Structures are given as C-alpha cells and as structure tokens.
mmCIF file of C-alpha atoms in Angstrom:
data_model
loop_
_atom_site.group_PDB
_atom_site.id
_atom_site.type_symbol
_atom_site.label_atom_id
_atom_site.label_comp_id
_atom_site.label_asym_id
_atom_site.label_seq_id
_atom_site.Cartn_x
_atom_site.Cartn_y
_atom_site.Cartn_z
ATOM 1 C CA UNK A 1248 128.157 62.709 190.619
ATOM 2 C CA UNK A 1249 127.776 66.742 190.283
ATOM 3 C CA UNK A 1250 126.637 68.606 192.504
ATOM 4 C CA UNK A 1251 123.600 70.661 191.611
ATOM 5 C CA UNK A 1252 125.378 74.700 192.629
ATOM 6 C CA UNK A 1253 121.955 76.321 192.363
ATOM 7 C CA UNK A 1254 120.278 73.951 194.285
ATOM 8 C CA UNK A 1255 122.588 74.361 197.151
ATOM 9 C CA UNK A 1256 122.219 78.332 197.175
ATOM 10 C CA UNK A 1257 118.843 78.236 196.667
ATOM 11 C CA UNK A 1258 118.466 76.027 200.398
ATOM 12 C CA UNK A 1259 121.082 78.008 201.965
ATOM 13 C CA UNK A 1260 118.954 81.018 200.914
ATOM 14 C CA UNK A 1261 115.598 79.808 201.889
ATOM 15 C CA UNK A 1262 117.282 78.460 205.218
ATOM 16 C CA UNK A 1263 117.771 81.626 207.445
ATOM 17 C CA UNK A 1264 120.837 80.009 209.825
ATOM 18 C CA UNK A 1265 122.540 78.652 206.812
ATOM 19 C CA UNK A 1266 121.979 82.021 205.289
ATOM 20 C CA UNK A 1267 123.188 84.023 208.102
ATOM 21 C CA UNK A 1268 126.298 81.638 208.671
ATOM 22 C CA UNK A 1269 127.626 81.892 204.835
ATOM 23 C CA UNK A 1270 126.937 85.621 205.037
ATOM 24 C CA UNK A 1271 128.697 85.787 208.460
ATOM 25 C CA UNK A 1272 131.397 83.332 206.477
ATOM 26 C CA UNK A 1273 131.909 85.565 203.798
ATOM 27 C CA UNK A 1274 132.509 89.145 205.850
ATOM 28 C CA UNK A 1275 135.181 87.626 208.225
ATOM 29 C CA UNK A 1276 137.281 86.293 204.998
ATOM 30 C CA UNK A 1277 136.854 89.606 203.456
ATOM 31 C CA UNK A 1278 137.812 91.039 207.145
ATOM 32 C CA UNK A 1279 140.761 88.772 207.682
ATOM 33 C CA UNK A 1280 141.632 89.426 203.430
ATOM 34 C CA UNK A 1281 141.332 93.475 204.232
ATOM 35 C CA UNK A 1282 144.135 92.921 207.379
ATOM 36 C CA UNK A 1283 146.483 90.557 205.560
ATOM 37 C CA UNK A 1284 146.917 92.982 202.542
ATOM 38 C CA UNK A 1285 147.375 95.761 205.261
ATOM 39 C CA UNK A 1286 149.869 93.546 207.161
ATOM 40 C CA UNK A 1287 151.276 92.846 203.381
ATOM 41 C CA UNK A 1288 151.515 96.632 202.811
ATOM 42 C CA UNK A 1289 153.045 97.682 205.570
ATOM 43 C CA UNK A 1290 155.315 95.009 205.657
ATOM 44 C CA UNK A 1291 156.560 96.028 202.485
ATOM 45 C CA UNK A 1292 157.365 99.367 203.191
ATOM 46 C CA UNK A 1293 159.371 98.536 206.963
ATOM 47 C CA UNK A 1294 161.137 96.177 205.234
ATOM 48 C CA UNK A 1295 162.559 99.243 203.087
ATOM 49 C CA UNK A 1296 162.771 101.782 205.950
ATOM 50 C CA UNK A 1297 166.167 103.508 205.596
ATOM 51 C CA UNK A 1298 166.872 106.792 207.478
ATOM 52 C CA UNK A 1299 164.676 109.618 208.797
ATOM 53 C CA UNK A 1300 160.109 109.139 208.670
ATOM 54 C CA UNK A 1301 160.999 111.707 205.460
ATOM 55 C CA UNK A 1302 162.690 109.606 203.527
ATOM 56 C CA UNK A 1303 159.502 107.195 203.781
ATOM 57 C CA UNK A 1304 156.987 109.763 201.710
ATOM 58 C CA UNK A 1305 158.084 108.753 198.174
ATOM 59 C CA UNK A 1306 158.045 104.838 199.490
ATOM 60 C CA UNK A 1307 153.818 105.737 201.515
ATOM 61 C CA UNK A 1308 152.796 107.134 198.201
ATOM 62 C CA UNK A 1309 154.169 104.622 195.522
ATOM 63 C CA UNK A 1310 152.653 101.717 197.715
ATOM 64 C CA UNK A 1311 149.591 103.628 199.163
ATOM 65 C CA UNK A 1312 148.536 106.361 197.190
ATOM 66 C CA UNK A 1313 149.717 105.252 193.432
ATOM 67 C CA UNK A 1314 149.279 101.540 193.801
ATOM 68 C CA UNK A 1315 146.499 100.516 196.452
ATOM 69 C CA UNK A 1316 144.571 104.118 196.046
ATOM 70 C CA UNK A 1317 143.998 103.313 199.841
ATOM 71 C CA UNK A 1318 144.347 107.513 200.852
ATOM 72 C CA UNK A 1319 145.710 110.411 198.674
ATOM 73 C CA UNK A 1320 148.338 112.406 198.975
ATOM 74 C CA UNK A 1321 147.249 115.230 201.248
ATOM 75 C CA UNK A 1322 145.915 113.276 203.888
ATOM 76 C CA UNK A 1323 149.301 111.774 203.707
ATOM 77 C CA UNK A 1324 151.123 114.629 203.995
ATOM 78 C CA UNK A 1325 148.709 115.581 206.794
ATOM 79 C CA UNK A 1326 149.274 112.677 208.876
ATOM 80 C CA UNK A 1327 153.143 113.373 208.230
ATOM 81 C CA UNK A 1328 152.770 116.873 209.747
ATOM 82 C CA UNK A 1329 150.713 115.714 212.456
ATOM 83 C CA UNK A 1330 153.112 113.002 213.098
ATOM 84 C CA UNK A 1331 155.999 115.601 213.685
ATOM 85 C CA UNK A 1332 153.990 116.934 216.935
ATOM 86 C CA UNK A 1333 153.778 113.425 218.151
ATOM 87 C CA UNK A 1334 155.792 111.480 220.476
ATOM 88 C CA UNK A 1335 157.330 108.259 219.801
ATOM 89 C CA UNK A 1336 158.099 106.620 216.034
ATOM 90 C CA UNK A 1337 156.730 108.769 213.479
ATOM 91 C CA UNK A 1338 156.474 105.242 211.147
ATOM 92 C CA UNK A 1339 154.773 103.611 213.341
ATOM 93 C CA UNK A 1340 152.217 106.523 213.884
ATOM 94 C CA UNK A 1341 151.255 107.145 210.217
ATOM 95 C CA UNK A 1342 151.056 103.200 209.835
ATOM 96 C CA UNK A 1343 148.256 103.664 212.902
ATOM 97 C CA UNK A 1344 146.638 106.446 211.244
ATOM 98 C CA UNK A 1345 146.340 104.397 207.846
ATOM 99 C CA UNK A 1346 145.127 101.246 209.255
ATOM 100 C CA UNK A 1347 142.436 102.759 211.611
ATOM 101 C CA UNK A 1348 141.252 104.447 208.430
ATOM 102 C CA UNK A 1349 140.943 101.239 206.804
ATOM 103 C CA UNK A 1350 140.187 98.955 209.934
ATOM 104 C CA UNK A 1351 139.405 101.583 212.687
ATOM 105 C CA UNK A 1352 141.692 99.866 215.732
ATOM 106 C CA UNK A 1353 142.026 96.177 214.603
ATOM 107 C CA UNK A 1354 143.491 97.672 211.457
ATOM 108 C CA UNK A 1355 146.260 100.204 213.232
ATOM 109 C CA UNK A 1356 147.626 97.359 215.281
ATOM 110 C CA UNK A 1357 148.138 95.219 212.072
ATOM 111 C CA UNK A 1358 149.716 98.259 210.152
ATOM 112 C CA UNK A 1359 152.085 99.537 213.208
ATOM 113 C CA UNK A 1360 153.250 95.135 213.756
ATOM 114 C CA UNK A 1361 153.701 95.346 209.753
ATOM 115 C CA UNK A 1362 156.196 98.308 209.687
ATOM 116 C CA UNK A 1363 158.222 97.456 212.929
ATOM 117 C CA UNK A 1364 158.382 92.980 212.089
ATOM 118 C CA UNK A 1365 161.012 93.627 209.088
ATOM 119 C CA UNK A 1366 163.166 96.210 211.843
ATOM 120 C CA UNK A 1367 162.872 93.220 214.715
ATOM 121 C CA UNK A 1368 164.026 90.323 212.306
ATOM 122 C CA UNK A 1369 166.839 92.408 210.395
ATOM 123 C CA UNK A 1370 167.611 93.552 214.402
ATOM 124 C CA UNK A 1371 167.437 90.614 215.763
ATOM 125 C CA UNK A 1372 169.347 88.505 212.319
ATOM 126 C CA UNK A 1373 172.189 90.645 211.365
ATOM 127 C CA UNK A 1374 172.825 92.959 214.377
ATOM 128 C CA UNK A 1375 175.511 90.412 215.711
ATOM 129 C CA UNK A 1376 176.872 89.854 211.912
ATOM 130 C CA UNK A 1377 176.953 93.719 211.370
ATOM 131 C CA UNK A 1378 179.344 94.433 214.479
ATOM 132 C CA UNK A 1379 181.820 91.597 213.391
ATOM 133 C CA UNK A 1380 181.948 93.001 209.828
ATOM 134 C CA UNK A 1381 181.471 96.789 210.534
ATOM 135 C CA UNK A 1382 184.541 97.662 209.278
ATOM 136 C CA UNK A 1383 184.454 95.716 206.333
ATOM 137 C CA UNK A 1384 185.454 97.984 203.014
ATOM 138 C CA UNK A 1385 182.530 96.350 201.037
ATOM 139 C CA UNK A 1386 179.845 96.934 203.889
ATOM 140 C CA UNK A 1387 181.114 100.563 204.099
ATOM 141 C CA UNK A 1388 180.610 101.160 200.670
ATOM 142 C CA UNK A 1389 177.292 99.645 200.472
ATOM 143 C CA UNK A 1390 176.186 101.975 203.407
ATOM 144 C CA UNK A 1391 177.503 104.763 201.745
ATOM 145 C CA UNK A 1392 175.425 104.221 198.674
ATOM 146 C CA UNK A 1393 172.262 103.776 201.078
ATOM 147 C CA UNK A 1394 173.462 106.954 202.500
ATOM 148 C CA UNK A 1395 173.349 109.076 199.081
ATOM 149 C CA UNK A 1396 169.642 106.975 198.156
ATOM 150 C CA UNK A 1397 168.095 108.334 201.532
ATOM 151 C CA UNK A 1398 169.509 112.141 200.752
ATOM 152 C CA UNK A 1399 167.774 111.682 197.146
ATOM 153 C CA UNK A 1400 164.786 110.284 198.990
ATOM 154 C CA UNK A 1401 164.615 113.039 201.415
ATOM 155 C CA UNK A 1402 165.004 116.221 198.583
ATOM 156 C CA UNK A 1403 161.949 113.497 196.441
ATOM 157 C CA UNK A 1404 159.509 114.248 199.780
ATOM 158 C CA UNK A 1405 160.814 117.825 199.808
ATOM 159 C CA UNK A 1406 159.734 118.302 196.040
ATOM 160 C CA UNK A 1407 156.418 116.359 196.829
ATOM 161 C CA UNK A 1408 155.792 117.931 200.524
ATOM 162 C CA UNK A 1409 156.482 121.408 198.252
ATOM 163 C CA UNK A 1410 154.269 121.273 195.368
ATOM 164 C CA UNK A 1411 151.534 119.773 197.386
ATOM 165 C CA UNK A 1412 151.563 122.108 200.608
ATOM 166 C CA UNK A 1413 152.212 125.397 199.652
ATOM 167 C CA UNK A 1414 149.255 126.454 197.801
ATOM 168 C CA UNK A 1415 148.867 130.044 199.249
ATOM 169 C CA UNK A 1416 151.011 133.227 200.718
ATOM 170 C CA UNK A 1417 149.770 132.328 204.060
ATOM 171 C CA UNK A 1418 151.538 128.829 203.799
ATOM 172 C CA UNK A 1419 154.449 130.508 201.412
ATOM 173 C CA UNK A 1420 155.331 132.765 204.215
ATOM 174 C CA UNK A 1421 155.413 130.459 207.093
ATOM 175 C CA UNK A 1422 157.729 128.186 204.871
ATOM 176 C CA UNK A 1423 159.991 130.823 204.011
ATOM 177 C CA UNK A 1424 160.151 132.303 207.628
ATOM 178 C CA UNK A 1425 160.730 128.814 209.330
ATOM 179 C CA UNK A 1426 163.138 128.268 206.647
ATOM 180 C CA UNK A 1427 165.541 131.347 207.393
ATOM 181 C CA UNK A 1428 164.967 130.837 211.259
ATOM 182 C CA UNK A 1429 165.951 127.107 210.494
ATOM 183 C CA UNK A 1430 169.139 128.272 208.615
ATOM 184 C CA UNK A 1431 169.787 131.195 210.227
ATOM 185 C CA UNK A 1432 169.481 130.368 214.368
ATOM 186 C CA UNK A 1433 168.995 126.640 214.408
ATOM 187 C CA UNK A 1434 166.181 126.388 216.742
ATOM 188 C CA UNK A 1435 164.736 123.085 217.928
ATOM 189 C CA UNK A 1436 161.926 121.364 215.958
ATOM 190 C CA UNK A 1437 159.793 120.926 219.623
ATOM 191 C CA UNK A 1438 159.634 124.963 219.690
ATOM 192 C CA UNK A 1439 158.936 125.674 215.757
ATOM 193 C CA UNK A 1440 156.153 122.824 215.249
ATOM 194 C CA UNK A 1441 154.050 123.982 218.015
ATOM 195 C CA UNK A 1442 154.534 127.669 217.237
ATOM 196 C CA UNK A 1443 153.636 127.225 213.390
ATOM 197 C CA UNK A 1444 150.656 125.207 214.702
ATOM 198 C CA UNK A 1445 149.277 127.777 216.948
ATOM 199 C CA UNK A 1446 149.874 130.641 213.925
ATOM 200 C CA UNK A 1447 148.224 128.261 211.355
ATOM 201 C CA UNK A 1448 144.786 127.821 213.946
ATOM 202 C CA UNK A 1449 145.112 131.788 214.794
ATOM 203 C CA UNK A 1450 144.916 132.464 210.656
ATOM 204 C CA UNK A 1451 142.184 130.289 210.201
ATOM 205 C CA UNK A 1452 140.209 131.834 213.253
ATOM 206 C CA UNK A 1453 140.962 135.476 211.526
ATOM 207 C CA UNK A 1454 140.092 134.727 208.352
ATOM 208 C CA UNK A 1455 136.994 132.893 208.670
ATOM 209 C CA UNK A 1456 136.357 136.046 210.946
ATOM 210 C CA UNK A 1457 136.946 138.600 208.148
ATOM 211 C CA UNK A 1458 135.414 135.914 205.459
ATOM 212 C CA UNK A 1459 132.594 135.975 207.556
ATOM 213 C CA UNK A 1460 131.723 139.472 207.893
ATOM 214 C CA UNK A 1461 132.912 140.464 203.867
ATOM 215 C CA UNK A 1462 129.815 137.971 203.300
ATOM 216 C CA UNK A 1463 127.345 139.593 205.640
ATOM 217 C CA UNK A 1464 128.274 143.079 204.459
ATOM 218 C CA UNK A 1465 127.515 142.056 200.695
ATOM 219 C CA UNK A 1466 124.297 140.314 201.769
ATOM 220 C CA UNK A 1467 123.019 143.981 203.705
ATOM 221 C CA UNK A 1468 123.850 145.437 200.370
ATOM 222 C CA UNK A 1469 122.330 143.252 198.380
ATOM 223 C CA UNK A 1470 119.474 143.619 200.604
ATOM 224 C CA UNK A 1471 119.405 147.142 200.789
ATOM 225 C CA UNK A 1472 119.748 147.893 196.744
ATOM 226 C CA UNK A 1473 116.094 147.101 196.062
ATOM 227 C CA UNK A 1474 117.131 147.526 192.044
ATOM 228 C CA UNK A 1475 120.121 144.854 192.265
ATOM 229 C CA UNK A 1476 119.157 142.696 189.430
ATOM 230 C CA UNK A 1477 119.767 138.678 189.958
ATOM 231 C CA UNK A 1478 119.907 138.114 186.526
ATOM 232 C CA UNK A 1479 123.383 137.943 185.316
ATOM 233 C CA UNK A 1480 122.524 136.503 182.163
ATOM 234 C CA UNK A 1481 120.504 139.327 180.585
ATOM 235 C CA UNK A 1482 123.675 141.514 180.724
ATOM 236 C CA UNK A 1483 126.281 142.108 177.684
#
C-alpha cells in the first residue's frame, strides 16, 4: 500500500493544528540542527587549542570565516581585540560572541561548552598519564614540535591581524608606538589596552568633529556661490 504524499500535505495544510504543529516541528529541528553544528564547530576548534587565544585566529578563520562563512574576518578580529579588555578566557569569550550572533544566548552557551568539553576530557584523561611520563624523551620532543607550530601560528595571526587592521596612519601609528613602548619598557598589557582604547574613541570624537565642520563649510560655500554649477558632466 503507498501512501498518497500529496494527500497528506494537502490535510495537514487545510488542518490549522496539524499545520501549526509540522511548522512548529520543522523550526525546532532546524533550531536544534543550527546548535549541534555550533556545538560541532566549536568543538572542533577546542579540541585543537594549543597555546595563547592568538594562536587560535588562523584555526577561527579556516573553520568560521573560510569554511562555514558564519562571520568575516574583521568582526573576528574585532571580537579578538575586544576580548583582550575582558576578564576571564579569551576562547571562551569569542566562542560567546559567535554563538549569540548565531543563536543570541542559547547559542553562546553551546559555543563556550563546545570549546572548553575537548580541554575537560583531555584534563580530566591524560592529566594523570602526562605526570607519570613527563619526562619521557619522546613526549618532550613531541611538545617541542607543538611548541615551534604555536610560534608559526602566532607570527600566521600577526600577518593576518596586520594586513587586516592597519588600514590608516591613525592605526599605523598607534601600532608602531605600542610596538617600541612594548620593546622598549615592557609595560603591562592591562595599562596599554585601555590607554589605546581611550586614544582610538578620542580620534574618532575629533575627527568626526573636524569631518563634520569641513562638510558644513563646503555646504555655506556652495550655498553662497550662486554661479556654482551642479553639472559636472558638461565640463571638459
């Protein structure tokens, strides 16, 4: 015996309960779907967490940005930097900031118990079997090599963090002035992060200031010139 698929739909259409119910069906699969590939994601990417939250840029934009298309890479590198003014695991808070962009507070939880589960099994597994084979020659080695892959990872997010940020002189000369300070004196991230911020809002108050009235100057003298002529066109 078949079953008659048309006939079915057209009922559940035509009955308003049955309607609602399938519809009501269909958007908490696609709900649950939406958190398990976010879970999947971010599961994915703990699971490879090695050193410092830099070393984690090229690993958030392979699996976010190149493969899922889920955010691009500024708003990446935004959450990064706003992440560094932040307390507590700087993982764990982008993870939160993409999953409440893709399902507002449901979807942070999900993303932050992704990223920290691999940590709390490999923790919770191996921690015992690491301290009775610390000093094992082959387990030195092999942290060694994960040593010199997080240093390539790190200069990978400079080069990225780089190209991507500094797009003016403005930004170029904050860089290169945190930079020699950095080298130079040494001084602690908690007093240059909330320094820079304060000089990045104070430019953007000036120049929006200064952009403001270069605009209402040229629109009194555009005013005032009654023989301005509009029409760029006609001219050779």
């Amino acid at each position: 015996m078949k079953l008659n698929f048309d006939k079915i739909r057209k009922k559940i259409m035509n009955n308003k309960l049955l309607y609602c119910v399938d519809k009501y069906r269909k958007i908490v699969r696609s709900r649950a779907y939406d958190l398990l590939m976010l879970f999947h994601a971010f599961f994915r990417i703990g699971s490879m967490s090695f050193g410092s939250g830099l070393t984690m840029i090229p690993i958030l934009q392979a699996e976010l940005v190149e493969k899922r298309h889920w955010v691009k890479v500024e708003d990446l590198l935004n959450y990064y930097a706003l992440c560094q003014g932040l307390p507590g695991i700087m993982m764990v808070n982008i993870s939160c900031f993409v999953g409440y962009q893709r399902g507002k507070k449901l979807g942070s939880i999900v993303a932050a118990l992704g990223v920290v589960t691999p940590s709390i099994i490999i923790i919770t597994g191996l921690a015992k079997l690491f301290t009775n084979y610390s000093t094992n020659p082959y387990i030195t080695h092999a942290l060694n090599a994960v040593s010199a892959c997080v240093c390539a990872l790190i200069f990978s997010a400079t080069v990225t963090m780089f190209r991507r940020v500094i797009k003016d002189i403005f930004s170029f000369i904050v860089f290169a002035v945190v930079l020699s300070l950095t080298l130079l004196y040494k001084p602690s991230p908690v007093i240059i992060i909330p320094v820079s911020l304060v000089v990045g809002i104070v430019y953007c108050k000036v120049y929006r200031m200064i952009e403001g009235k270069w605009k209402q100057k040229l629109s009194q003298e555009i005013d005032s010139n009654d023989n301005f002529d509009l029409d760029f066109s006609s001219r050779s």
